[in-house]
């Protein structure tokens, strides 16, 4: 670091990255199950993929967070999407390569990807 301006630029960049993980009651919430079962099934790369896709699409109205056990360990990794005023959508057996389709279809175009949901998995 060579100057105060450089330090400020780094700070601003990190604040922008953190903003997509903060809670906003009017925002769409993406919650990734990160209990032991979820992590063992691959939830960490799924969480990372959501954070990256939200950033790439510059989705200011979307927050991404993690939670503990969602309760259906056999279907991990599990992701729940909460859109204000709509019913929660639960995506199961998630893989990082599924995330771009969910972001584009559900978060951008407001159309859940039904083949990835809990109803389709059972």
PDB file of C-alpha atoms in Angstrom:
ATOM      1  CA  UNK A   1       0.000   0.000   0.000  1.00  0.00           C
ATOM      2  CA  UNK A   2       1.509   3.302  -1.047  1.00  0.00           C
ATOM      3  CA  UNK A   3      -1.176   5.882  -0.324  1.00  0.00           C
ATOM      4  CA  UNK A   4      -4.321   6.695   1.595  1.00  0.00           C
ATOM      5  CA  UNK A   5      -6.265   6.666  -1.694  1.00  0.00           C
ATOM      6  CA  UNK A   6      -5.171   3.092  -2.341  1.00  0.00           C
ATOM      7  CA  UNK A   7      -6.302   2.093   1.148  1.00  0.00           C
ATOM      8  CA  UNK A   8      -9.689   3.789   0.593  1.00  0.00           C
ATOM      9  CA  UNK A   9     -10.121   1.965  -2.728  1.00  0.00           C
ATOM     10  CA  UNK A  10      -9.453  -1.395  -1.064  1.00  0.00           C
ATOM     11  CA  UNK A  11     -11.918  -0.528   1.708  1.00  0.00           C
ATOM     12  CA  UNK A  12     -14.650   0.433  -0.787  1.00  0.00           C
ATOM     13  CA  UNK A  13     -14.127  -2.766  -2.771  1.00  0.00           C
ATOM     14  CA  UNK A  14     -14.435  -4.914   0.335  1.00  0.00           C
ATOM     15  CA  UNK A  15     -17.542  -3.033   1.499  1.00  0.00           C
ATOM     16  CA  UNK A  16     -19.226  -3.721  -1.858  1.00  0.00           C
ATOM     17  CA  UNK A  17     -18.422  -7.417  -1.492  1.00  0.00           C
ATOM     18  CA  UNK A  18     -19.786  -7.490   2.048  1.00  0.00           C
ATOM     19  CA  UNK A  19     -22.998  -5.712   1.047  1.00  0.00           C
ATOM     20  CA  UNK A  20     -24.240  -8.761  -0.854  1.00  0.00           C
ATOM     21  CA  UNK A  21     -24.056 -10.747   2.392  1.00  0.00           C
ATOM     22  CA  UNK A  22     -25.914  -8.255   4.606  1.00  0.00           C
ATOM     23  CA  UNK A  23     -29.607  -8.546   5.448  1.00  0.00           C
ATOM     24  CA  UNK A  24     -32.161  -6.150   3.918  1.00  0.00           C
ATOM     25  CA  UNK A  25     -35.812  -6.918   4.779  1.00  0.00           C
ATOM     26  CA  UNK A  26     -37.030  -5.892   1.294  1.00  0.00           C
ATOM     27  CA  UNK A  27     -34.387  -7.876  -0.585  1.00  0.00           C
ATOM     28  CA  UNK A  28     -34.538 -11.324  -2.088  1.00  0.00           C
ATOM     29  CA  UNK A  29     -32.718 -13.629   0.329  1.00  0.00           C
ATOM     30  CA  UNK A  30     -30.686 -16.648  -0.755  1.00  0.00           C
ATOM     31  CA  UNK A  31     -29.898 -18.865   2.240  1.00  0.00           C
ATOM     32  CA  UNK A  32     -27.433 -21.754   1.914  1.00  0.00           C
ATOM     33  CA  UNK A  33     -27.517 -24.583   4.475  1.00  0.00           C
ATOM     34  CA  UNK A  34     -24.006 -24.766   5.915  1.00  0.00           C
ATOM     35  CA  UNK A  35     -24.309 -27.297   8.728  1.00  0.00           C
ATOM     36  CA  UNK A  36     -21.913 -30.251   8.770  1.00  0.00           C
ATOM     37  CA  UNK A  37     -24.165 -32.243   6.457  1.00  0.00           C
ATOM     38  CA  UNK A  38     -24.380 -29.397   3.937  1.00  0.00           C
ATOM     39  CA  UNK A  39     -20.666 -28.717   3.984  1.00  0.00           C
ATOM     40  CA  UNK A  40     -19.904 -32.424   3.548  1.00  0.00           C
ATOM     41  CA  UNK A  41     -22.263 -32.527   0.557  1.00  0.00           C
ATOM     42  CA  UNK A  42     -20.617 -29.507  -1.119  1.00  0.00           C
ATOM     43  CA  UNK A  43     -22.392 -26.395   0.181  1.00  0.00           C
ATOM     44  CA  UNK A  44     -19.267 -24.208   0.342  1.00  0.00           C
ATOM     45  CA  UNK A  45     -18.736 -24.107  -3.448  1.00  0.00           C
ATOM     46  CA  UNK A  46     -22.489 -23.510  -3.875  1.00  0.00           C
ATOM     47  CA  UNK A  47     -22.354 -20.514  -1.518  1.00  0.00           C
ATOM     48  CA  UNK A  48     -19.317 -19.176  -3.370  1.00  0.00           C
ATOM     49  CA  UNK A  49     -21.074 -19.620  -6.721  1.00  0.00           C
ATOM     50  CA  UNK A  50     -24.127 -17.651  -5.519  1.00  0.00           C
ATOM     51  CA  UNK A  51     -21.946 -14.831  -4.198  1.00  0.00           C
ATOM     52  CA  UNK A  52     -20.072 -14.674  -7.511  1.00  0.00           C
ATOM     53  CA  UNK A  53     -23.200 -14.789  -9.692  1.00  0.00           C
ATOM     54  CA  UNK A  54     -24.964 -12.112  -7.634  1.00  0.00           C
ATOM     55  CA  UNK A  55     -21.876  -9.953  -7.991  1.00  0.00           C
ATOM     56  CA  UNK A  56     -21.574 -10.620 -11.742  1.00  0.00           C
ATOM     57  CA  UNK A  57     -25.232  -9.716 -12.305  1.00  0.00           C
ATOM     58  CA  UNK A  58     -24.857  -6.691  -9.995  1.00  0.00           C
ATOM     59  CA  UNK A  59     -28.027  -7.698  -8.136  1.00  0.00           C
ATOM     60  CA  UNK A  60     -28.380  -4.975  -5.517  1.00  0.00           C
ATOM     61  CA  UNK A  61     -31.692  -6.393  -4.244  1.00  0.00           C
ATOM     62  CA  UNK A  62     -30.299  -9.847  -3.376  1.00  0.00           C
ATOM     63  CA  UNK A  63     -28.596 -10.902  -0.155  1.00  0.00           C
ATOM     64  CA  UNK A  64     -26.737 -14.175   0.196  1.00  0.00           C
ATOM     65  CA  UNK A  65     -26.260 -15.727   3.622  1.00  0.00           C
ATOM     66  CA  UNK A  66     -25.717 -19.045   5.313  1.00  0.00           C
ATOM     67  CA  UNK A  67     -27.593 -20.934   7.990  1.00  0.00           C
ATOM     68  CA  UNK A  68     -27.214 -24.140   9.955  1.00  0.00           C
ATOM     69  CA  UNK A  69     -29.134 -27.336   9.292  1.00  0.00           C
ATOM     70  CA  UNK A  70     -32.274 -26.905   7.197  1.00  0.00           C
ATOM     71  CA  UNK A  71     -33.468 -30.354   8.245  1.00  0.00           C
ATOM     72  CA  UNK A  72     -33.447 -32.590   5.186  1.00  0.00           C
ATOM     73  CA  UNK A  73     -29.879 -33.890   5.223  1.00  0.00           C
ATOM     74  CA  UNK A  74     -30.420 -36.446   2.467  1.00  0.00           C
ATOM     75  CA  UNK A  75     -31.135 -33.601   0.005  1.00  0.00           C
ATOM     76  CA  UNK A  76     -28.069 -31.463   0.816  1.00  0.00           C
ATOM     77  CA  UNK A  77     -26.739 -29.064  -0.318  1.00  0.00           C
ATOM     78  CA  UNK A  78     -29.964 -27.099   0.181  1.00  0.00           C
ATOM     79  CA  UNK A  79     -30.619 -23.483  -0.808  1.00  0.00           C
ATOM     80  CA  UNK A  80     -33.738 -21.559   0.127  1.00  0.00           C
ATOM     81  CA  UNK A  81     -34.829 -18.464  -1.809  1.00  0.00           C
ATOM     82  CA  UNK A  82     -37.116 -15.969  -0.118  1.00  0.00           C
ATOM     83  CA  UNK A  83     -38.778 -13.383  -2.351  1.00  0.00           C
ATOM     84  CA  UNK A  84     -40.824 -10.830  -0.387  1.00  0.00           C
ATOM     85  CA  UNK A  85     -44.543 -11.551  -0.807  1.00  0.00           C
ATOM     86  CA  UNK A  86     -43.989 -14.994  -2.342  1.00  0.00           C
ATOM     87  CA  UNK A  87     -43.710 -18.538  -1.045  1.00  0.00           C
ATOM     88  CA  UNK A  88     -40.223 -19.771  -0.185  1.00  0.00           C
ATOM     89  CA  UNK A  89     -38.557 -21.948  -2.838  1.00  0.00           C
ATOM     90  CA  UNK A  90     -36.246 -24.749  -1.679  1.00  0.00           C
ATOM     91  CA  UNK A  91     -33.575 -25.989  -4.072  1.00  0.00           C
ATOM     92  CA  UNK A  92     -31.980 -29.348  -3.278  1.00  0.00           C
ATOM     93  CA  UNK A  93     -28.943 -31.445  -4.247  1.00  0.00           C
ATOM     94  CA  UNK A  94     -27.313 -28.241  -5.411  1.00  0.00           C
ATOM     95  CA  UNK A  95     -24.127 -28.074  -7.417  1.00  0.00           C
ATOM     96  CA  UNK A  96     -22.202 -24.912  -8.328  1.00  0.00           C
ATOM     97  CA  UNK A  97     -23.000 -25.415 -12.017  1.00  0.00           C
ATOM     98  CA  UNK A  98     -26.738 -25.140 -11.230  1.00  0.00           C
ATOM     99  CA  UNK A  99     -26.360 -21.675  -9.712  1.00  0.00           C
ATOM    100  CA  UNK A 100     -26.165 -19.532 -12.904  1.00  0.00           C
ATOM    101  CA  UNK A 101     -29.498 -20.931 -14.123  1.00  0.00           C
ATOM    102  CA  UNK A 102     -31.168 -20.218 -10.766  1.00  0.00           C
ATOM    103  CA  UNK A 103     -29.765 -16.703 -10.631  1.00  0.00           C
ATOM    104  CA  UNK A 104     -30.844 -15.883 -14.181  1.00  0.00           C
ATOM    105  CA  UNK A 105     -34.244 -17.561 -14.049  1.00  0.00           C
ATOM    106  CA  UNK A 106     -35.344 -17.052 -10.444  1.00  0.00           C
ATOM    107  CA  UNK A 107     -33.479 -14.024  -9.127  1.00  0.00           C
ATOM    108  CA  UNK A 108     -33.445 -11.976 -12.347  1.00  0.00           C
ATOM    109  CA  UNK A 109     -36.593 -13.163 -14.182  1.00  0.00           C
ATOM    110  CA  UNK A 110     -38.665 -14.254 -11.132  1.00  0.00           C
ATOM    111  CA  UNK A 111     -39.293 -17.764 -12.482  1.00  0.00           C
ATOM    112  CA  UNK A 112     -38.191 -20.572 -10.121  1.00  0.00           C
ATOM    113  CA  UNK A 113     -36.285 -23.476 -11.666  1.00  0.00           C
ATOM    114  CA  UNK A 114     -38.759 -26.214 -10.764  1.00  0.00           C
ATOM    115  CA  UNK A 115     -36.561 -29.167 -11.760  1.00  0.00           C
ATOM    116  CA  UNK A 116     -34.117 -28.246  -8.966  1.00  0.00           C
ATOM    117  CA  UNK A 117     -36.731 -27.844  -6.233  1.00  0.00           C
ATOM    118  CA  UNK A 118     -37.617 -30.086  -3.329  1.00  0.00           C
ATOM    119  CA  UNK A 119     -40.860 -31.202  -5.003  1.00  0.00           C
ATOM    120  CA  UNK A 120     -38.988 -32.463  -8.078  1.00  0.00           C
ATOM    121  CA  UNK A 121     -36.445 -34.370  -5.949  1.00  0.00           C
ATOM    122  CA  UNK A 122     -38.931 -36.505  -4.074  1.00  0.00           C
TER     123      UNK A 122
END
